[in-house]
Every structure is written in C-alpha cells, then in structure tokens.
Coordinates of C-alpha atoms and ligand atoms in Angstrom, one line a residue:
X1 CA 42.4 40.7 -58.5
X2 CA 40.2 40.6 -62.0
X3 CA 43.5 39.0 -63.7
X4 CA 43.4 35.5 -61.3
X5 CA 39.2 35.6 -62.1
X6 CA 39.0 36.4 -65.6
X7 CA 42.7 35.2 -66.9
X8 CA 42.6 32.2 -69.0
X9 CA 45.9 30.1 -69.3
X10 CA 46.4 26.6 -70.9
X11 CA 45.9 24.6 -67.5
X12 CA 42.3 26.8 -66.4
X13 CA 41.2 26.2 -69.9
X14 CA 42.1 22.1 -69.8
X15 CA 40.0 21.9 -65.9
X16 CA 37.0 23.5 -67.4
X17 CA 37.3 21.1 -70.5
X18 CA 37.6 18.5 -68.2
X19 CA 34.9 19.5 -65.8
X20 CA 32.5 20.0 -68.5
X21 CA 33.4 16.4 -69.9
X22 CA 32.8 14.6 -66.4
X23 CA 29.5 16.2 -66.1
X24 CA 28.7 15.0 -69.5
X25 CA 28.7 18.1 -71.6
X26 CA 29.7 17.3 -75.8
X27 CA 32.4 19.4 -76.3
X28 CA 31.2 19.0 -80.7
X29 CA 28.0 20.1 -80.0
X30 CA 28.0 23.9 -77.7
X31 CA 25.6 26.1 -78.1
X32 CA 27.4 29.0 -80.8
X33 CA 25.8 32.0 -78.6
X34 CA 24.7 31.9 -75.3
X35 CA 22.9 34.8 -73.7
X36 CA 21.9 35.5 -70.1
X37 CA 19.2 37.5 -68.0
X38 CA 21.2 38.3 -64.9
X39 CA 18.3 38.3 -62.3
X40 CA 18.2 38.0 -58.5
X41 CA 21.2 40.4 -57.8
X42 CA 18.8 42.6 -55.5
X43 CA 17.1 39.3 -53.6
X44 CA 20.5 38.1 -52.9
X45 CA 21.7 41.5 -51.2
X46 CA 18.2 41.4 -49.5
X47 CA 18.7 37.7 -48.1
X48 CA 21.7 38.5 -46.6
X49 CA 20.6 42.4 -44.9
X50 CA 23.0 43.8 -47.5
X51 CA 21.7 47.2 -49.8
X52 CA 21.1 46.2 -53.1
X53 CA 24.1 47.2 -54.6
X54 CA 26.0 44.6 -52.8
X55 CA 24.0 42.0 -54.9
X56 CA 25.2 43.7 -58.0
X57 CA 28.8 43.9 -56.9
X58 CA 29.1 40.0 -56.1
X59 CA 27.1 39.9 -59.7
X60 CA 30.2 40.9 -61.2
X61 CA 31.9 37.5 -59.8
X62 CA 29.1 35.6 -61.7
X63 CA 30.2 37.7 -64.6
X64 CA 34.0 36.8 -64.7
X65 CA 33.1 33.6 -64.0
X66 CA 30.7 33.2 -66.7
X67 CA 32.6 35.2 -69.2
X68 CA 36.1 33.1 -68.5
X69 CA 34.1 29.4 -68.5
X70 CA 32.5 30.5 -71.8
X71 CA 35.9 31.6 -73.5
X72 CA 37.7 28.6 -72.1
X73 CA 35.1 26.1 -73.6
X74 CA 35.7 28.6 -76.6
X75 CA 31.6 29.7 -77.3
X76 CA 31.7 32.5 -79.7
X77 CA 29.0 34.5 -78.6
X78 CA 27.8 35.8 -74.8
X79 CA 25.7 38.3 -74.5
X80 CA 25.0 39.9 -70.8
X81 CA 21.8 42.2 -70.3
X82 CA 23.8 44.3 -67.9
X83 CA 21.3 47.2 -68.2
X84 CA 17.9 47.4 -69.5
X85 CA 16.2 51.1 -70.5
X86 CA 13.6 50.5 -68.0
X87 CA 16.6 50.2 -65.5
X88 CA 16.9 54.2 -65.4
X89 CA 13.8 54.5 -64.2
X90 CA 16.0 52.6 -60.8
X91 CA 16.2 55.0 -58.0
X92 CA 19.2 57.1 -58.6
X93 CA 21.4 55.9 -56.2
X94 CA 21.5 52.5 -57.8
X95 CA 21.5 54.0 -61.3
X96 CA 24.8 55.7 -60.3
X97 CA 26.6 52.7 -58.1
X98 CA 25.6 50.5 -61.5
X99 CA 27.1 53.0 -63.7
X100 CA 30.1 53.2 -61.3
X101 CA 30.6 49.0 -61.3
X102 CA 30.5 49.0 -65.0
X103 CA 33.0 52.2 -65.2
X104 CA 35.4 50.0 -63.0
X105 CA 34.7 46.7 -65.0
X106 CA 35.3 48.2 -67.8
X107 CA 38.5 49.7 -67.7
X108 CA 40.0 46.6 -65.3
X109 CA 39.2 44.3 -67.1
X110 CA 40.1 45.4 -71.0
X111 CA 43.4 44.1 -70.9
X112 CA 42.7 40.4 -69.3
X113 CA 39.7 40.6 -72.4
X114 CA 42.5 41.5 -75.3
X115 CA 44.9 38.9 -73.6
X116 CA 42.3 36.3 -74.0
X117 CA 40.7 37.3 -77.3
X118 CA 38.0 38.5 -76.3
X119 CA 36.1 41.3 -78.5
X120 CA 33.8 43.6 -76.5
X121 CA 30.7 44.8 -78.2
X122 CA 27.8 46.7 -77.3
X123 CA 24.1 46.6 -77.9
X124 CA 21.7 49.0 -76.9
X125 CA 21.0 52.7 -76.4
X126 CA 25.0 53.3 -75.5
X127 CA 24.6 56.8 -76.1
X128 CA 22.2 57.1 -72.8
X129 CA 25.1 56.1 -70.7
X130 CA 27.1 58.7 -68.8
X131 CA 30.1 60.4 -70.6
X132 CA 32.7 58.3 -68.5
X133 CA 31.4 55.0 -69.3
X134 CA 30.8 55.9 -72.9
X135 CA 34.1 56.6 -73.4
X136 CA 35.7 53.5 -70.8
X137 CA 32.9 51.5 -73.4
X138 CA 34.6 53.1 -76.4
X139 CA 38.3 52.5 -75.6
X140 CA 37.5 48.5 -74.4
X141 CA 35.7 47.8 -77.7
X142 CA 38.6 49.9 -79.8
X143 CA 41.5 48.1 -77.6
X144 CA 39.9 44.3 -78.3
X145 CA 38.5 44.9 -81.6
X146 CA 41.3 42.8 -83.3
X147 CA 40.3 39.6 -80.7
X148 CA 39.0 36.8 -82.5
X149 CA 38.4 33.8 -80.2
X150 CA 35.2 35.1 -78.4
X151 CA 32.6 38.2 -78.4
X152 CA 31.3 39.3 -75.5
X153 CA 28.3 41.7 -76.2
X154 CA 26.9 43.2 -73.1
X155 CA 23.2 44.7 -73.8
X156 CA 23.2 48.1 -71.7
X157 CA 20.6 50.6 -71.6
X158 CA 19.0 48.0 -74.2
X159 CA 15.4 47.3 -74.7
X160 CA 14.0 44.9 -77.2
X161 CA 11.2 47.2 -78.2
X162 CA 13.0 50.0 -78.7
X163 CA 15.4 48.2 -81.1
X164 CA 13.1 47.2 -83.0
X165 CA 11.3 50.3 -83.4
X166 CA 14.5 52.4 -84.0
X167 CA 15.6 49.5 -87.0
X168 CA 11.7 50.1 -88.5
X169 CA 12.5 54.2 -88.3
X170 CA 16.4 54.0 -89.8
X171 CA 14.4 51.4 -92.5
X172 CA 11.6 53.7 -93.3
X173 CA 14.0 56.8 -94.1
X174 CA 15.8 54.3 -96.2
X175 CA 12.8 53.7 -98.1
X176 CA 11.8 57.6 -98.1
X177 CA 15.3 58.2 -99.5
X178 CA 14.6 55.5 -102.2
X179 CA 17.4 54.0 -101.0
X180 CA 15.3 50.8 -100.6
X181 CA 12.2 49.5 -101.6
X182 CA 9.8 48.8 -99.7
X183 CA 9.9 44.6 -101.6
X184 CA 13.2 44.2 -100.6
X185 CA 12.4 44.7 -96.8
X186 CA 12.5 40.5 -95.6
X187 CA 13.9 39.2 -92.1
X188 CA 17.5 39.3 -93.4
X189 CA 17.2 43.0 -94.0
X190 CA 15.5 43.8 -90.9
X191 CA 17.7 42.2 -88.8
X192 CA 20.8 44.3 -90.2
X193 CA 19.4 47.2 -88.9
X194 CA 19.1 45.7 -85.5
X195 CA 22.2 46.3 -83.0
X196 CA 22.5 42.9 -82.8
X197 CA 23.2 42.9 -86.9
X198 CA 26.2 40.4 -88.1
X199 CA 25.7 38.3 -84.5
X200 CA 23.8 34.7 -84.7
X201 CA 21.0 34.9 -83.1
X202 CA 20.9 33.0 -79.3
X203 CA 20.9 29.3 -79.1
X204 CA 20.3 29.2 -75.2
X205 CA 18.9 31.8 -73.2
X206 CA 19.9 31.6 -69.4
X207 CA 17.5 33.5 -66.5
X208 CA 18.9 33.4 -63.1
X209 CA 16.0 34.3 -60.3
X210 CA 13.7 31.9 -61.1
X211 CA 11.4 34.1 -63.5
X212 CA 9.6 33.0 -66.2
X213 CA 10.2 36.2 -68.0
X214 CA 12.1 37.4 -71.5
X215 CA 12.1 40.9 -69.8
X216 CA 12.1 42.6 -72.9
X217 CA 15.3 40.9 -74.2
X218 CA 16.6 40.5 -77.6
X219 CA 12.9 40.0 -78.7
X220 CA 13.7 39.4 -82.5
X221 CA 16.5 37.6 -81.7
X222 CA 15.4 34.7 -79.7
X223 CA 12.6 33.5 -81.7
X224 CA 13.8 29.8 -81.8
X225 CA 16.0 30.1 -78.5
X226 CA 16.3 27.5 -76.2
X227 CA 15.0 29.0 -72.6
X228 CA 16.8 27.5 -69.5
X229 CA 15.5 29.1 -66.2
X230 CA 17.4 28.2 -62.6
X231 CA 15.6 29.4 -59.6
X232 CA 19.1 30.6 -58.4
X233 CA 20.3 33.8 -58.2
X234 CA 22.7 35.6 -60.3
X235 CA 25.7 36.2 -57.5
X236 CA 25.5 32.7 -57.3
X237 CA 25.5 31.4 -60.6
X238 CA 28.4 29.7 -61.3
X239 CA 30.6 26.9 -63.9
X240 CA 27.9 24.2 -62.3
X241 CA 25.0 26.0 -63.7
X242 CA 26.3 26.8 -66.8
X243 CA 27.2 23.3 -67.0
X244 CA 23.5 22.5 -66.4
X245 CA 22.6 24.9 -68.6
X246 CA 24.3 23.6 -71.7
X247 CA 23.8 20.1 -70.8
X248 CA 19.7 20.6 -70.4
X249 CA 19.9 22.3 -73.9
X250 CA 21.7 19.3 -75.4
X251 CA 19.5 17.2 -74.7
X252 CA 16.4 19.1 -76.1
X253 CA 15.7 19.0 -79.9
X254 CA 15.7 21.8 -82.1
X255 CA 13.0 21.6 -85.0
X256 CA 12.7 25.5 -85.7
X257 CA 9.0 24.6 -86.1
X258 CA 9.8 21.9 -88.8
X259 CA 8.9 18.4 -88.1
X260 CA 11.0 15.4 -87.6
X261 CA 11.8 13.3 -90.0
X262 CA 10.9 10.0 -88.0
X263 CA 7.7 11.6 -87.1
X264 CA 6.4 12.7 -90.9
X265 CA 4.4 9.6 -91.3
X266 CA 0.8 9.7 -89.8
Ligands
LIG1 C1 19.0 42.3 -62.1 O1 18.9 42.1 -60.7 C2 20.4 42.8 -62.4 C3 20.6 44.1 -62.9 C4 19.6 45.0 -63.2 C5 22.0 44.5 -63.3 C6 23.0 43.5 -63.6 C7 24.3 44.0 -63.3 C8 25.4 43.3 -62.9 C9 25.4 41.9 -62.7 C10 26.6 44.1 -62.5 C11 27.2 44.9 -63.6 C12 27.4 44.2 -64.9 C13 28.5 44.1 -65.6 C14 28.5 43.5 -66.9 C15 29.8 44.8 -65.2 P1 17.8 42.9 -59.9 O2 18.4 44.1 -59.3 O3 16.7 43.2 -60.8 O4 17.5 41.8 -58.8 P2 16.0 41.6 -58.1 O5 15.1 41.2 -59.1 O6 16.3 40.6 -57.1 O7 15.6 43.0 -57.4

C-alpha cells in the first residue's frame, strides 16, 4: 500500500515534472529546503464526525504525498514538524495513537525511503519518544543513511525554544571547559550546536490550517524564510498546494534585509 504512494519510478517522477511545468513552476529555481507546519489534522476529523485521530491518520497521505512530490522534483531538504514538545501535554490517548502512526510509518516505509534515496533524520528531543519508536527511528535513519538524493528531517518532540536553550547550555560547558572562548561564539558556531546543525536553513515555510502562527518552529532557523500559509487543512494538502506553494515563493523577492540594487538611488 505505502510502496504505490511513496515509490518513485522514472514515469511518476516525469508527471510531476510535467505537472509542476504546466502550472508554471521553474524547475532552475526550487526552493533548496522546504519545511512544513502540518496543521488542521484535528478540524478535518472534526468536520467529518470522525475522533481526532482519524485526521492524523489521513495526515499521513499528505505526508507520502508531500514527501514523494518533493523527491521527484528532487528538493534536498523537507522537514515535517510531526510532533512538537508541547504535543505531550495531548491527552494520552492521542499521545499514544500518534506514537503508534509514526511506529507504523516508520518501519513501512524505510525501504520505499532507501529505494528512493531518501536519508531520514531527526530533529528534536528524540530521546522523549517511547522505546519502540526510538529504536524503529534509529534503524530507518541507520538503514538510509548512505541516500543521497533527498533528506527528510521530521522535527518530533521538537520545540524551538528548547533547542535553542539546550545549544546555549552544551555551548556554555564548552566555554567552562575552555574548550571555547567565549569571542569565538558568532551565528556559525551557534547554529552547529543546534539539531538542525549541517542543514540550510528553510527557504519556504508551509502552514496548513490557515494559522498565522510559527508555533514554536525552527525559530533560529527561519529567520529569512519565505512564509506561505493555505487555509486548507493538512489531510488535504496535496501536489496542487505544493505547487502553489513554490510558485507563490518564486515570485517573491528575497533581499535578506539588503536592498535592491535598482532601488539604492534616492
Ligand atoms: C496538527 O494537527 C498535527 C499534529 C500535531 C501531528 C501531525 C502528525 C501527522 C500528520 C501524522 C504523523 C506524522 C508522520 C510524519 C508519520 P492538530 O491535531 O493540531 O489539528 P487541529 O489544530 O485542527 O486540532
């Protein structure tokens, strides 16, 4: 079932090439790292007199879908915040059917990800997460750590704050241990002690639900970001709205707080 969704073979890969040309996507200019707030998966169940958890299972479409469009189009990065570490605070049935979707993920779908080159890594607290998803986590990253074509970095029991914290603690002891000086501390130095060290930082941010929210997200990370928000919600974001997304953020500007050349002149 996961191998039809997630498998990538030559004539997939040339439809969604040829898809994203038609809608007028530039194949030269994609974003490098693309990483998405998965909202709405609750709302969606709700709409439809479904528990919760049925919002989060059809999420997991979204997911295959997103993760297979992104590796066809060949984007390096994708980062999913699949789990935040104000999520625990969930009641425990959901905590426990979320931990169970991502168990099954997981393991089904580590050899469709090592088929199609695609590195699993992930950011965040792992060692919250229960002893059977740590170690389903630890054998999908071993078994696709050789995959080169795309990295797939799914944020789980993650928290922007708390990264950033825990990088200022493991930098402090550094400088205790005179290890480091405290001169040498810049933004190149604090971002390798971030979980996110040795990844680019997001070009587009995607927010499903219609929030206008970074939800505690990669915080250091997406300081020049391009946000796209769609006011649909995650078990029904598909290819279109990626398409959207990408397109909308081609046709924005990035100055990175510079100015223009054409516009120095006053
Ligand atoms: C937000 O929707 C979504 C989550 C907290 C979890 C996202 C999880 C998945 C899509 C499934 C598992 C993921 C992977 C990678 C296997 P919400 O529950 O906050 O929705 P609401 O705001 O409508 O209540």
């Amino acid at each position: 079932m996961s191998i039809e969704v997630i498998q990538t073979t030559t004539e997939t890969q040339e439809a969604t090439l040829e898809e994203a040309r038609a809608r007028g996507v530039d194949l030269h200019r994609l974003p490098r790292h693309i990483a998405v707030i998965m909202d709405g998966n609750g709302r969606w169940a709700k709409a439809r007199g479904m528990p919760r958890i049925e919002g989060h299972r059809n999420g997991i479409k979204s997911v295959r879908e997103t993760v297979r469009t992104c590796r066809e189009l060949e984007i390096p990065y994708l980062t999913l915040y699949a789990f935040s570490v104000e999520n625990w605070s969930r009641p425990r049935l959901e905590v426990e059917a979320l931990m169970r979707l991502l168990h099954t993920f997981l393991l089904s779908e580590i050899r469709e990800m090592r088929d199609n080159g695609i590195r699993l890594h992930s950011i965040g607290r792992t060692n919250d997460l229960p002893a059977g998803v740590r170690s389903a986590l630890d054998q999908a990253q071993a078994e696709t750590a050789e995959c080169k074509t795309m990295q797939l970095n799914l944020a789980l029991s993650y928290g922007g704050r708390t990264e950033i914290v825990s990088a200022a603690r493991r930098i402090a002891e550094e400088v205790r241990n005179g290890r480091i000086s405290t001169e040498e501390i810049d933004e190149a130095l604090f971002s390798s002690y971030l979980t996110t060290a040795g990844i680019p930082d997001p070009d587009l941010l995607i927010r499903t639900s219609g929030e206008f929210r970074v939800s505690n997200f990669l915080l250091w990370e997406i300081a020049y970001t391009e946000i796209w928000i769609t006011p649909v919600f995650w078990p029904d974001f598909r290819k279109e709205q990626l398409f959207s997304a990408i397109l909308d953020f081609q046709r924005r500007e990035r100055r990175f707080g510079r100015v223009i050349e054409a516009d120095v002149g006053l």
